[in-house]
XYZ file of C-alpha atoms in Angstrom:
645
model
C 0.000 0.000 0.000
C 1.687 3.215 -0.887
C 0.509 6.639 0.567
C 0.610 9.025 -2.808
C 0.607 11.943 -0.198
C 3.463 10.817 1.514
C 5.380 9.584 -1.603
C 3.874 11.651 -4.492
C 6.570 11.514 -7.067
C 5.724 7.112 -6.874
C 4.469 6.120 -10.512
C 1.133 4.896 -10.401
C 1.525 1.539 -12.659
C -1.140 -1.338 -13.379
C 1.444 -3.443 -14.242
C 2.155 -4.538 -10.747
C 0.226 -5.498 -7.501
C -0.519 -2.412 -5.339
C -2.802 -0.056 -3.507
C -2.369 3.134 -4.257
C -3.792 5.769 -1.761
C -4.057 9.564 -2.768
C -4.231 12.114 -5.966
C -0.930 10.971 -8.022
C 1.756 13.893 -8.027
C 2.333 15.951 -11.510
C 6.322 14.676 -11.348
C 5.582 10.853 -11.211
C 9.005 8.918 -11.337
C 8.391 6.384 -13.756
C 10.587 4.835 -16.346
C 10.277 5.419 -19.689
C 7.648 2.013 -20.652
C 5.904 -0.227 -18.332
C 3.819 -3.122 -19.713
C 1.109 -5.060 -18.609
C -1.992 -5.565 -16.746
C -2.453 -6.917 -13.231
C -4.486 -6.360 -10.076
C -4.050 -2.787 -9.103
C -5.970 -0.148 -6.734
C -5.892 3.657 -7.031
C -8.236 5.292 -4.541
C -8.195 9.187 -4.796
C -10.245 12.285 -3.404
C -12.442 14.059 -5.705
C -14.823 16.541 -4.841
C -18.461 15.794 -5.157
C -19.380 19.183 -6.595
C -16.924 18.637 -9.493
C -17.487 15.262 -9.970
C -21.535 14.315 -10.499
C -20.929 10.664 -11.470
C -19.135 10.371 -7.003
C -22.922 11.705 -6.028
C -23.714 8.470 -5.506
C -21.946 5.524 -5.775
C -21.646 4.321 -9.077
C -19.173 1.739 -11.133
C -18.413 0.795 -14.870
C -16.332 -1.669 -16.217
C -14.377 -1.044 -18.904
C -14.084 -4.866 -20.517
C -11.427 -3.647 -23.342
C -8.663 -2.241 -21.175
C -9.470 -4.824 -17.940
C -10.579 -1.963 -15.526
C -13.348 -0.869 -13.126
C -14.188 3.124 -12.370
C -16.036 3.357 -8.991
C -17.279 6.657 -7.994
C -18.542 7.191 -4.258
C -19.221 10.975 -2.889
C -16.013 12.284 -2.341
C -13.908 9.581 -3.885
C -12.728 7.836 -7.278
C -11.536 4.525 -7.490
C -9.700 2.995 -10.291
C -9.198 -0.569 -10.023
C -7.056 -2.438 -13.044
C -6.886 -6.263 -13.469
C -5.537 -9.345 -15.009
C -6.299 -12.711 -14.789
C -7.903 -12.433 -11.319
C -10.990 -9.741 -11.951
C -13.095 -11.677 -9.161
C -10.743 -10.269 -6.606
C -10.455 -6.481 -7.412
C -14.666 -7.233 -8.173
C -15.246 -8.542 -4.555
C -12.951 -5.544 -3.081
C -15.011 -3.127 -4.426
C -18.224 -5.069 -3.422
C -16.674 -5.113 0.329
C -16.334 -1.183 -0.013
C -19.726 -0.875 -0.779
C -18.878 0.139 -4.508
C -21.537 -2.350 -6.464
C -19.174 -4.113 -8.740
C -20.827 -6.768 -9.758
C -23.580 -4.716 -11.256
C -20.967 -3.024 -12.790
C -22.247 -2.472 -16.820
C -19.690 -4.542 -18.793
C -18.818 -1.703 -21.923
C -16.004 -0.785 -23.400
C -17.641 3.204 -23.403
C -16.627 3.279 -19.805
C -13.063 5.931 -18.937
C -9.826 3.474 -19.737
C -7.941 2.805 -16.209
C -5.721 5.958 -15.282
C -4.684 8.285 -12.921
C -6.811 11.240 -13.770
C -9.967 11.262 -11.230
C -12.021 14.060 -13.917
C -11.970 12.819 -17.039
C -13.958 14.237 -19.606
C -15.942 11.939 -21.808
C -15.326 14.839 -24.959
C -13.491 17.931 -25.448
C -12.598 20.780 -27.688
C -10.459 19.673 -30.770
C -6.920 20.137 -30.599
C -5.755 21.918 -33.896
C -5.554 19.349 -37.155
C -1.793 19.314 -36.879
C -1.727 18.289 -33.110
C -0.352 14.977 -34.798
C 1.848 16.340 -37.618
C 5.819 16.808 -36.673
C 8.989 16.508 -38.077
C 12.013 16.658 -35.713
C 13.670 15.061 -32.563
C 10.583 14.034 -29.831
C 10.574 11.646 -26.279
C 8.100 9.282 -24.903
C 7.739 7.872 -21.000
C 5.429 6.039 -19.351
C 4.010 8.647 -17.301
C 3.516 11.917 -19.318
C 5.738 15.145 -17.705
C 3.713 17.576 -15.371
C 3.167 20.945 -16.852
C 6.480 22.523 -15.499
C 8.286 20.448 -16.492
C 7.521 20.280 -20.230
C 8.091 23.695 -20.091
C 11.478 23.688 -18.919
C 12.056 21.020 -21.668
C 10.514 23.168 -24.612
C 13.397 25.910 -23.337
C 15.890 23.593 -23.154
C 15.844 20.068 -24.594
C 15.781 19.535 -28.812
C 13.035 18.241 -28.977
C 9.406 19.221 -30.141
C 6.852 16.144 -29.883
C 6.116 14.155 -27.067
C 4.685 10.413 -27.106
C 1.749 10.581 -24.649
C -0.188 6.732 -23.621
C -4.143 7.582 -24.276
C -4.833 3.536 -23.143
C -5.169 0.323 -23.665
C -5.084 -2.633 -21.472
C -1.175 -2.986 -21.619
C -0.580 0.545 -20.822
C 1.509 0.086 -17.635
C 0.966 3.600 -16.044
C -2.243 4.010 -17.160
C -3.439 7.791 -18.567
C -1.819 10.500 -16.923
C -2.570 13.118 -19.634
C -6.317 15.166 -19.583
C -7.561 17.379 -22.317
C -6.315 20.579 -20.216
C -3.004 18.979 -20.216
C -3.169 18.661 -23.914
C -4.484 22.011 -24.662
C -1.543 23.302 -22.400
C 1.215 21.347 -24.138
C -0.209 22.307 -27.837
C -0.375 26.072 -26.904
C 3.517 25.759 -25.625
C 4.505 24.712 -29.021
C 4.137 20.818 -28.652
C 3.444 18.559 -31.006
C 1.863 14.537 -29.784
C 2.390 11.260 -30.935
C -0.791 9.298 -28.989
C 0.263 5.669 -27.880
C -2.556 2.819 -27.480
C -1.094 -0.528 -25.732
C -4.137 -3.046 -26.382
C -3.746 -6.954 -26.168
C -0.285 -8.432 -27.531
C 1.057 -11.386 -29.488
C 2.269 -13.210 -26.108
C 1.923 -12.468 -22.966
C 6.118 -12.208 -22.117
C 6.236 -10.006 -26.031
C 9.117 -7.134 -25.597
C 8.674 -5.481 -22.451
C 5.782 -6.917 -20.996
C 7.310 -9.577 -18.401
C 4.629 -12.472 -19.183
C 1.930 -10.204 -17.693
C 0.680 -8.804 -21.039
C -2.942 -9.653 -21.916
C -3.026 -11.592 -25.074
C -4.711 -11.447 -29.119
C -7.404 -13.856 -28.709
C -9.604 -12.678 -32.006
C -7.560 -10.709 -34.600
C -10.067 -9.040 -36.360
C -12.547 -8.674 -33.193
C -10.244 -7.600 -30.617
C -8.312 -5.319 -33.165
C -11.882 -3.225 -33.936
C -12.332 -3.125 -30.144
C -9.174 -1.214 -29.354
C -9.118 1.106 -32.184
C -13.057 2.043 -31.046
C -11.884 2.429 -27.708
C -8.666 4.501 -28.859
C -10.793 6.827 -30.775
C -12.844 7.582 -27.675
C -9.904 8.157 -25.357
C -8.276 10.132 -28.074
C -11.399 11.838 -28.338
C -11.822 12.623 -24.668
C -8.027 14.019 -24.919
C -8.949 16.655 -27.700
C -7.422 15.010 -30.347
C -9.261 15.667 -33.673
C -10.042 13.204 -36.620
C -7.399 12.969 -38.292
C -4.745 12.280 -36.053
C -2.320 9.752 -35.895
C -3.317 7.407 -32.901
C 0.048 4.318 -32.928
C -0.394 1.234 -31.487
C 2.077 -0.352 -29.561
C 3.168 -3.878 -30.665
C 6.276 -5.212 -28.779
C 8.751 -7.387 -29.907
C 7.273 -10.839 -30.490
C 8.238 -14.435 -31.984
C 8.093 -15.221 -35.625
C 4.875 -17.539 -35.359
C 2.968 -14.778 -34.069
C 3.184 -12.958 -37.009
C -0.028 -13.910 -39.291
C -1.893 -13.024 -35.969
C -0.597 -9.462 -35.460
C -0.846 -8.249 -39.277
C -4.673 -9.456 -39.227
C -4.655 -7.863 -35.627
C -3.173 -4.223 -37.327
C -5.463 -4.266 -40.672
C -8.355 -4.492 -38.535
C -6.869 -2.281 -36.489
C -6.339 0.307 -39.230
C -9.861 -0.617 -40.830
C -11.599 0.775 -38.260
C -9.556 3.619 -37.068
C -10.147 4.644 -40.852
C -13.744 4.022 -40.486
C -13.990 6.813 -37.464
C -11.817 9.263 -39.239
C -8.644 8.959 -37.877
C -5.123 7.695 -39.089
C -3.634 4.776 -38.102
C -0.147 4.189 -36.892
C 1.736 1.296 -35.451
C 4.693 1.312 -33.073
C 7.253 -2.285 -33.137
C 10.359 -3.428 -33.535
C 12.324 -3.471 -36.951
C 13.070 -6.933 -36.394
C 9.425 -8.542 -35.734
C 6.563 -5.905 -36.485
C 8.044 -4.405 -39.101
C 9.584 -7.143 -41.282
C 5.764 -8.492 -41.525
C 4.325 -5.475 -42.484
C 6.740 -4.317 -45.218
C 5.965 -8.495 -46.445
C 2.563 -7.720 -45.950
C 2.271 -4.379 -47.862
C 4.427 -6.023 -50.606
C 2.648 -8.629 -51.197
C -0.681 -6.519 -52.008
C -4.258 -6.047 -50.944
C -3.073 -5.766 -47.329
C -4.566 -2.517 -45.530
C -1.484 -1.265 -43.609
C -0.915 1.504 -41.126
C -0.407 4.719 -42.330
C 2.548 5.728 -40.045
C 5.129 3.614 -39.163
C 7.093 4.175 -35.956
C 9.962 1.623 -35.402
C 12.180 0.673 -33.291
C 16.024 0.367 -33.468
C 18.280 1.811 -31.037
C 21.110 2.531 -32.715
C 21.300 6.332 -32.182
C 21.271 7.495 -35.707
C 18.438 10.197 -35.526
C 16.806 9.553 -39.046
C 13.849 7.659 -40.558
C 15.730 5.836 -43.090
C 16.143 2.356 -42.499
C 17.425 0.177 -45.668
C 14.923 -2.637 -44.544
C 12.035 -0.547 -44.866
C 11.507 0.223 -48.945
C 11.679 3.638 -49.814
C 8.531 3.509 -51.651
C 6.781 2.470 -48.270
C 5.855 4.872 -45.706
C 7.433 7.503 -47.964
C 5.062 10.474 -47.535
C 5.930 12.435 -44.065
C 4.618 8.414 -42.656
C 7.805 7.602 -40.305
C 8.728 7.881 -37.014
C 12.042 6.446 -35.464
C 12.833 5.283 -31.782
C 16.750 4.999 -32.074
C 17.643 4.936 -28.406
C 15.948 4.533 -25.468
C 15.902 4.130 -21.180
C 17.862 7.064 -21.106
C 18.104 9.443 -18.287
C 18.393 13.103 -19.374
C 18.644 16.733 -17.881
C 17.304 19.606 -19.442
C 16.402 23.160 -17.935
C 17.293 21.340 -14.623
C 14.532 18.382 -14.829
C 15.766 15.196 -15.137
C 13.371 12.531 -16.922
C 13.859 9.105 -17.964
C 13.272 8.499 -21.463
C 13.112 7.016 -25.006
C 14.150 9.349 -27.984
C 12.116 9.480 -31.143
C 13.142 11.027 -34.783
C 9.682 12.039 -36.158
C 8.956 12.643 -39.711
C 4.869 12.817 -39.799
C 2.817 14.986 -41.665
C -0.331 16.576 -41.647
C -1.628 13.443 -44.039
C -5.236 12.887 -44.631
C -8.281 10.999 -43.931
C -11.739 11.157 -45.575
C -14.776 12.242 -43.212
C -16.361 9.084 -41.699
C -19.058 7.715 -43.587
C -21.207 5.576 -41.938
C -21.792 2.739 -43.958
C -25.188 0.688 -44.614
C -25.739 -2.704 -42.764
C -27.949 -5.324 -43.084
C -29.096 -7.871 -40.507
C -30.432 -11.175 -40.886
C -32.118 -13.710 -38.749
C -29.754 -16.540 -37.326
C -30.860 -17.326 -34.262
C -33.345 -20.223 -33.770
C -36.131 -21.269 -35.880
C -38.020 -23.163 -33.537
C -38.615 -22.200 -29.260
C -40.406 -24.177 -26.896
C -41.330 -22.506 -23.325
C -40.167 -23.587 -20.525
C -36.783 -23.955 -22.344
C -33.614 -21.439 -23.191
C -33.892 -19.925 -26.838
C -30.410 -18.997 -29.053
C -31.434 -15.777 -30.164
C -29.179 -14.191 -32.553
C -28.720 -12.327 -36.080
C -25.740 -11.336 -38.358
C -25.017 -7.832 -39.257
C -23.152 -7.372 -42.539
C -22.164 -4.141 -44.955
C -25.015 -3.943 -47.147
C -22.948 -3.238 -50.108
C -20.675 -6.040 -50.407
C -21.645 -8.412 -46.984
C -18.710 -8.086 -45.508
C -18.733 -8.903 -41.135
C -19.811 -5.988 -39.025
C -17.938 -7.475 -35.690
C -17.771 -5.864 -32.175
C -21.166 -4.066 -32.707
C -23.728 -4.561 -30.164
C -27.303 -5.914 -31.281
C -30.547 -6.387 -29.250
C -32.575 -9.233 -30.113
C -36.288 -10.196 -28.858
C -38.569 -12.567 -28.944
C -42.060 -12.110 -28.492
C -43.985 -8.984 -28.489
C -46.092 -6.813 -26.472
C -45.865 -6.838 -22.576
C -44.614 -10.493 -23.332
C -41.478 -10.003 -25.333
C -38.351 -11.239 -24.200
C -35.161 -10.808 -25.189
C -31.128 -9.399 -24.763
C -28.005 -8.040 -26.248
C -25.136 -9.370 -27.514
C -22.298 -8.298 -29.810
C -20.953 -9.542 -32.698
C -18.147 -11.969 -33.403
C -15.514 -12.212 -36.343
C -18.319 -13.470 -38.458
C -20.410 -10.525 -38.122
C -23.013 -13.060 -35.342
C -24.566 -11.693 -32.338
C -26.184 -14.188 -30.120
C -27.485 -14.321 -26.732
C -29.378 -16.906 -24.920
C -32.834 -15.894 -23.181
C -33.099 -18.418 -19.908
C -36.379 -19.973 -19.965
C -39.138 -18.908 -22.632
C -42.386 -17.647 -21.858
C -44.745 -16.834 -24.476
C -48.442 -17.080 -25.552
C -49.708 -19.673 -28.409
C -51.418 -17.841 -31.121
C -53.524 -19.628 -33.496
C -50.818 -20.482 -35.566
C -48.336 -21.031 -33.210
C -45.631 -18.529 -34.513
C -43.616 -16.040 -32.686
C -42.480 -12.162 -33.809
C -38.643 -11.891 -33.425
C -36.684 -8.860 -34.237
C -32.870 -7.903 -34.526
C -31.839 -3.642 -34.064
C -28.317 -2.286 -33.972
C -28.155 1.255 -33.100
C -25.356 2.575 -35.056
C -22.289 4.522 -34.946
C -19.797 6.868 -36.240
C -18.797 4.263 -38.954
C -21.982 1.990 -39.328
C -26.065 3.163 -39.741
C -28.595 1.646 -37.805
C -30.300 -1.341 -39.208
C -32.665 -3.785 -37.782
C -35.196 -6.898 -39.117
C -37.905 -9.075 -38.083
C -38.874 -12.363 -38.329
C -41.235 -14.813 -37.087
C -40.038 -18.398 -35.457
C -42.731 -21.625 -34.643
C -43.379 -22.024 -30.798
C -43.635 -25.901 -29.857
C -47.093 -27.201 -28.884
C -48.697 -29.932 -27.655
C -52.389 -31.445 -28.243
C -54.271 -33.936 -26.422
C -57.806 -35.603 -26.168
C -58.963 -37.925 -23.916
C -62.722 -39.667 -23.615
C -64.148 -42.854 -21.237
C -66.531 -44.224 -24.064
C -67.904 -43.988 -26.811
C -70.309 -46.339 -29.042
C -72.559 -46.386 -32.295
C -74.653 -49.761 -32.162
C -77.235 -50.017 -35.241
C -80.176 -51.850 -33.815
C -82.563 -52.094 -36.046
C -85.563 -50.573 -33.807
C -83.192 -48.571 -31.182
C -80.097 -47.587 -32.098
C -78.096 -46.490 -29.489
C -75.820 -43.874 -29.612
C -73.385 -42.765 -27.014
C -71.333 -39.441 -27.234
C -67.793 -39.106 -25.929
C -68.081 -39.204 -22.264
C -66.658 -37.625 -20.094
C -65.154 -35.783 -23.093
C -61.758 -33.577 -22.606
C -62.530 -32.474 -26.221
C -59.174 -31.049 -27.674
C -56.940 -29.185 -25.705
C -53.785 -27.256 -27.448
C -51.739 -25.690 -24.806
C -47.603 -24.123 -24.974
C -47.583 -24.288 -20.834
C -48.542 -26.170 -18.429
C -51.955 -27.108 -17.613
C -54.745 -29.586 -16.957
C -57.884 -30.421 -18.038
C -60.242 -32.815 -16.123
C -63.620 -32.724 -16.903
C -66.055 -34.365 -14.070
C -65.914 -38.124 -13.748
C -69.107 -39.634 -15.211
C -70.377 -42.154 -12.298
C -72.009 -44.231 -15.017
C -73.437 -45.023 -18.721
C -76.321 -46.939 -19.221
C -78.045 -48.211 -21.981
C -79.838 -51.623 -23.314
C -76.538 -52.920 -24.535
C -73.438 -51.601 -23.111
C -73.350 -50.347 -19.734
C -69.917 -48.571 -18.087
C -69.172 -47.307 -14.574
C -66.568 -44.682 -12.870
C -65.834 -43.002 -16.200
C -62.916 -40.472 -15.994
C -60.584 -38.608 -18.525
C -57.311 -35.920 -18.451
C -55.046 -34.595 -20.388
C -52.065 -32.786 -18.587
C -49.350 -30.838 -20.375
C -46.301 -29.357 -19.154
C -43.250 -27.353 -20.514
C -39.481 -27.425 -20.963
C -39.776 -30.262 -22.395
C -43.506 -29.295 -23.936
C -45.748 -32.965 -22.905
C -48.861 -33.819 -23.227
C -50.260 -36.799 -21.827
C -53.646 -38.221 -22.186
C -55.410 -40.552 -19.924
C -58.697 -41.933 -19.453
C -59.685 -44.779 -17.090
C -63.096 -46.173 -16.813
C -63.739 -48.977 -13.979
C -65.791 -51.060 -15.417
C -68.066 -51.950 -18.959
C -69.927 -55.000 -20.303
C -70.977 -54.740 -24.078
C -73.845 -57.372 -24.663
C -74.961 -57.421 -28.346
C -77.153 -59.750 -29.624
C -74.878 -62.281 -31.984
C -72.130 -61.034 -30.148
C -70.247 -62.638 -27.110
C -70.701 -60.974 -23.866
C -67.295 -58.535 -23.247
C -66.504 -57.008 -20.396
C -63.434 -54.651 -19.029
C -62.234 -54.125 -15.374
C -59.956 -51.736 -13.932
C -59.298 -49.844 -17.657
C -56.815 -47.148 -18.151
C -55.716 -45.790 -21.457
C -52.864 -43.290 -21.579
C -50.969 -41.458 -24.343
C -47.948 -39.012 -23.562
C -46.183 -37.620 -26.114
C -43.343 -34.989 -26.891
C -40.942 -34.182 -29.367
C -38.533 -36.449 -28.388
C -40.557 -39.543 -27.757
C -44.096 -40.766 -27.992
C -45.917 -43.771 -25.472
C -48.649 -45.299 -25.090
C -49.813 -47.899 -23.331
C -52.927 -50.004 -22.042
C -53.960 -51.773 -18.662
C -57.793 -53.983 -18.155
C -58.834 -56.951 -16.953
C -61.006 -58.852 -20.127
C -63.207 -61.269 -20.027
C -65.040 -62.906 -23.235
C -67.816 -65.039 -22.600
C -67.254 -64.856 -18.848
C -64.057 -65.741 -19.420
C -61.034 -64.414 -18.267
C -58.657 -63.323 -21.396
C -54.987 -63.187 -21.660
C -53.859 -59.940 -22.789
C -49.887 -59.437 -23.850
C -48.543 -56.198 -23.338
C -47.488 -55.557 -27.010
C -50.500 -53.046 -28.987
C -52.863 -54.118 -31.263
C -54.052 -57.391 -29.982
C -57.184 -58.567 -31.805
C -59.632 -61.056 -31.248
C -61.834 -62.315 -33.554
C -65.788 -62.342 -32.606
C -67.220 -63.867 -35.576
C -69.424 -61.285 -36.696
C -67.351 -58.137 -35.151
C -63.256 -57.927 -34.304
C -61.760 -56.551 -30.987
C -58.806 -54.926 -30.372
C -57.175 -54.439 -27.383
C -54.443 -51.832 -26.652
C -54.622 -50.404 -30.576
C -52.423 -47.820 -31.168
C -51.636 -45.256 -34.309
C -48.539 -43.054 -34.507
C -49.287 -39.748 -36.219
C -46.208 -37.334 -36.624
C -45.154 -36.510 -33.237
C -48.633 -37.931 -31.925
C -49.717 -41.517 -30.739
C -53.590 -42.174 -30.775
C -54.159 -45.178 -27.639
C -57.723 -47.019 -27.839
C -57.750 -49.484 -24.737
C -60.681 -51.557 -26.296
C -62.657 -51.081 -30.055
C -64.821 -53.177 -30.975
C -66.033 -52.795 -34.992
C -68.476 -54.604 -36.809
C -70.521 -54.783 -39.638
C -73.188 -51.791 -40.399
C -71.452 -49.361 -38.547
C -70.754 -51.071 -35.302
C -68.268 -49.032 -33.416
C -67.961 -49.112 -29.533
C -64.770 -47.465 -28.348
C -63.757 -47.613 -24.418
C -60.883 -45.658 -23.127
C -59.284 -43.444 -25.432
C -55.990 -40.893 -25.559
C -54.270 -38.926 -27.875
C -51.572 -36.793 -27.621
C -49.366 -35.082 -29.672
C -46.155 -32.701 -30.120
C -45.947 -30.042 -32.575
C -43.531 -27.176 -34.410
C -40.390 -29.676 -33.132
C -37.450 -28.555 -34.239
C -35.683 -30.428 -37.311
């Protein structure tokens, strides 16, 4: 724990475990680069009438550059991380700072060591960026007295000044004052972003660097969020904004060039210029191969490394025709200590040749999006939803763009965000669907993205099938043509069709008994019961007892009957239990369906059953005969519909 108070020339880093207590001083002693990202705590004063977002006690996550902002009246916390974000989460949580609320976006400040940040501010002039002569980078940026006694004294003219990333050791030290300050003294900038690296031990970083996981993804997240903190820092479209690659192994290199056009791409897209900082010996050999070979977007500045004090751009391994425009910048020495107008900083030395350059106006470009999430939901159950957003005029990914996706409409819609991968796919997962059936059992689902500086707002709907079930059950049912009474007997009790996408039962009152001159049934009941995640029906009807006496016709009667059909869209059962007797008697019945028995005049079957699609149809007895004879006891159906292919 280090009191900044006590100590306030200590360099606030991120790339090393601490606790940092107190407003950092303006002369921080820092060396000239510091790498990585690990668990690290700045807590600082701030007053509350300065600061409206340490009212109340508020935190963000920044998920881009690994760091939390917590605001609390009268405080400011910055908390970096690495590997271990639960810890520096549940040490905010103990402070009462709600961290694991926090809103996961990359919009949120990049970790530093100014408490008042300003989300914008006013342009810098269009040739903040634009230099040609001898310049220095640090870690930590100079406080405003002493850049002045270096503009008196020192040679040089342009100063390298870290606007973020989630490598950037000492975090942001420079405001927009700072920068307005600097340019009205006569300095000129060269803005450093340190986002993810080829390895984690690359150049400087010590194996604590956070890694390239997606080149194209990750490389259009840290040029958005390098835009915005050069954009909070004054600097105007059009500026150069480098990132910082270190020194990595050859079979990183198809990563890091894919990493950089993206990189570039998008930087382009928001207006600015894009630059890239590495060593002659890695970075650079790949992207002169790269911009050799052809159709390779490369960086507009290049600004490489080689320390072999020789103050000029040239560099035989970089072609002459390449970065030949006012598009170089040279590091030729560097960790040097130097003393100028009595301040003494540690350093790195630059030879600049940059010019003013150009870059078009961003143009937002057209998108498109398209249904890909899933075709077919079932409630009860989790639902994919998801869509691809594309350019419109030639398809190409949209990644790293936040969509919202629903399902549903109307009081019962559904739904969540999610941002797109490499392939231009945003999907999201919504827990357990809830939804009503309509009458044709489909679903409105809808895709928006908002838009931005380099994309327009697009959106689409859709409709997907919800999953269903259907079930009837009935005790008994008969047509018997006698030729002076016929008797007719209705379903009874009758569940008539039930269609249902939740869970619910229908159970009609038990008929005590059915009575007529030749079939007679007692204790009649029927159900069908559905139920959701996984969407069920099952059918059942049970009757206790029946004797069907028809003249020609063997007496047959049924004991103890139940009839029961469940199906879903994974499986379908049925299956029958009675007691038969023919005759008086007693009648072996195996369990497999469709057992008949031939009457003579009329044929029985015992446990019948007919598969539909998704559906089984269960008749525990039917007895058919000539002229229309048809006597059915104990029947279920059920069925599943809208499964998914």
């Amino acid at each position: 724990m280090i009191d900044l108070d006590r100590d306030p020339d200590t360099c606030v880093r991120f790339d090393r475990h601490a606790v940092y207590l107190g407003t950092p001083g303006a002369r921080q002693d820092c060396p000239a680069t510091a790498l990585g990202r690990t668990e690290a705590l700045l807590v600082q004063p701030v007053s509350g009438t300065r600061d409206r977002a340490a009212s109340t006690a508020r935190v963000t996550r920044n998920t881009t550059d690994h760091s939390y902002r917590a605001t609390a009246p009268g405080l400011a916390v910055t908390g970096s991380y690495g590997a271990d974000r639960k810890t520096v989460e549940r040490i905010l949580t103990g402070a009462g700072l709600p961290a694991a609320g926090a809103a996961a976006t990359p919009d949120s400040p990049a970790a530093g060591t100014r408490a008042n940040r300003p989300a914008a501010a006013a342009a810098l002039p269009a040739d903040a960026t634009s230099f040609q002569g001898k310049g220095f980078d640090r870690c930590a940026a100079p406080s405003g007295g002493q850049m002045q006694a270096w503009k008196d004294a020192s040679p040089y003219g342009a100063v390298g000044v870290y606007i973020g990333g989630v490598n950037a050791g000492c975090g942001v030290t420079v405001d927009a004052n700072w920068m307005q300050t600097q340019y009205d003294a006569g300095w000129k900038y060269f803005p450093v972003y340190v986002g993810p690296q080829a390895s984690a031990d690359a150049g400087s970083c010590g194996g604590t660097c956070d890694v390239i996981d997606d080149p194209a993804a990750d490389g259009a997240a840290s040029a958005r969020d390098a835009v915005r903190a050069a954009g909070s820092l004054g600097l105007p479209a059009g500026s150069v904004l480098y990132y910082n690659m270190e020194h990595y192994d050859a079979q990183h290199g198809a990563v890091v060039t894919a990493f950089l056009e993206s990189w570039t791409r998008t930087v382009h897209e928001l207006g600015f210029r894009s630059g890239a900082y590495g060593s002659l010996s890695s970075l650079v050999t790949d992207l002169v191969d790269a911009a050799q070979g052809g159709g390779y977007l490369a960086p507009d500045v290049i600004d490489f490394a080689k320390w072999d004090d020789n103050a000029t751009t040239d560099e035989p391994k970089i072609p002459a025709a390449l970065w030949a425009d006012h598009q170089r910048i040279k590091q030729y020495s560097g960790d040097l200590t130097q003393t100028h107008g009595g301040v003494t900083l540690n350093i790195d030395v630059d030879q600049l040749d940059v010019g003013a350059g150009g870059t078009q106006p961003p143009v937002q470009k057209d998108t498109a999006l398209a249904w890909s999430g899933a075709t077919t939901v079932e409630n009860g159950a989790a639902a994919e939803l998801g869509a691809t957003l594309t350019e419109k005029d030639g398809g190409a990914a949209v990644t790293g763009r936040e969509v919202a996706l629903s399902l549903g409409s109307g009081d019962a819609a559904q739904g969540c965000t999610a941002k797109t991968d490499a392939e231009g796919r945003a999907a999201c997962t919504v827990d357990s669907v809830k939804q009503p059936l309509t009458a044709d059992a489909t679903l409105p689902v809808a895709a928006s993205f908002a838009g931005d500086d380099a994309y327009k707002a697009s959106k689409t709907q859709a409709t997907v099938r919800l999953q269903y079930v259907t079930g009837r059950a009935f005790g008994l049912s008969a047509t018997v043509p006698l030729p002076l009474l016929p008797v007719t007997v209705d379903p009874t009790p009758d569940t008539g069709d039930v269609r249902s996408a939740a869970a619910a039962t229908v159970t009609p009152a038990c008929a005590p008994s059915v009575s007529t001159p030749v079939l007679s049934a007692d204790a009649l009941c029927a159900e069908v019961a559905t139920t959701t995640g996984p969407g069920t029906a099952t059918s059942t009807a049970s009757v206790g007892a029946a004797r069907i006496g028809i003249a020609g016709l063997p007496v047959v009667e049924v004991s103890g009957l139940t009839a029961t059909s469940a199906s879903s869209c994974a499986e379908q059962k049925g299956s029958t239990s009675l007691t038969l007797k023919i005759a008086g008697v007693v009648v072996d019945v195996p369990d497999t369906p469709d057992h008949t028995i031939d009457l003579g005049l009329a044929r029985l079957v015992v446990n019948e059953q007919k598969r539909t699609d998704h559906g089984l149809e269960v008749t525990a007895v039917h007895l058919t005969g000539p002229t229309g004879l048809d006597v059915t006891v104990g029947a279920a159906r059920s069925a599943a519909h809208h499964c998914a292919a």
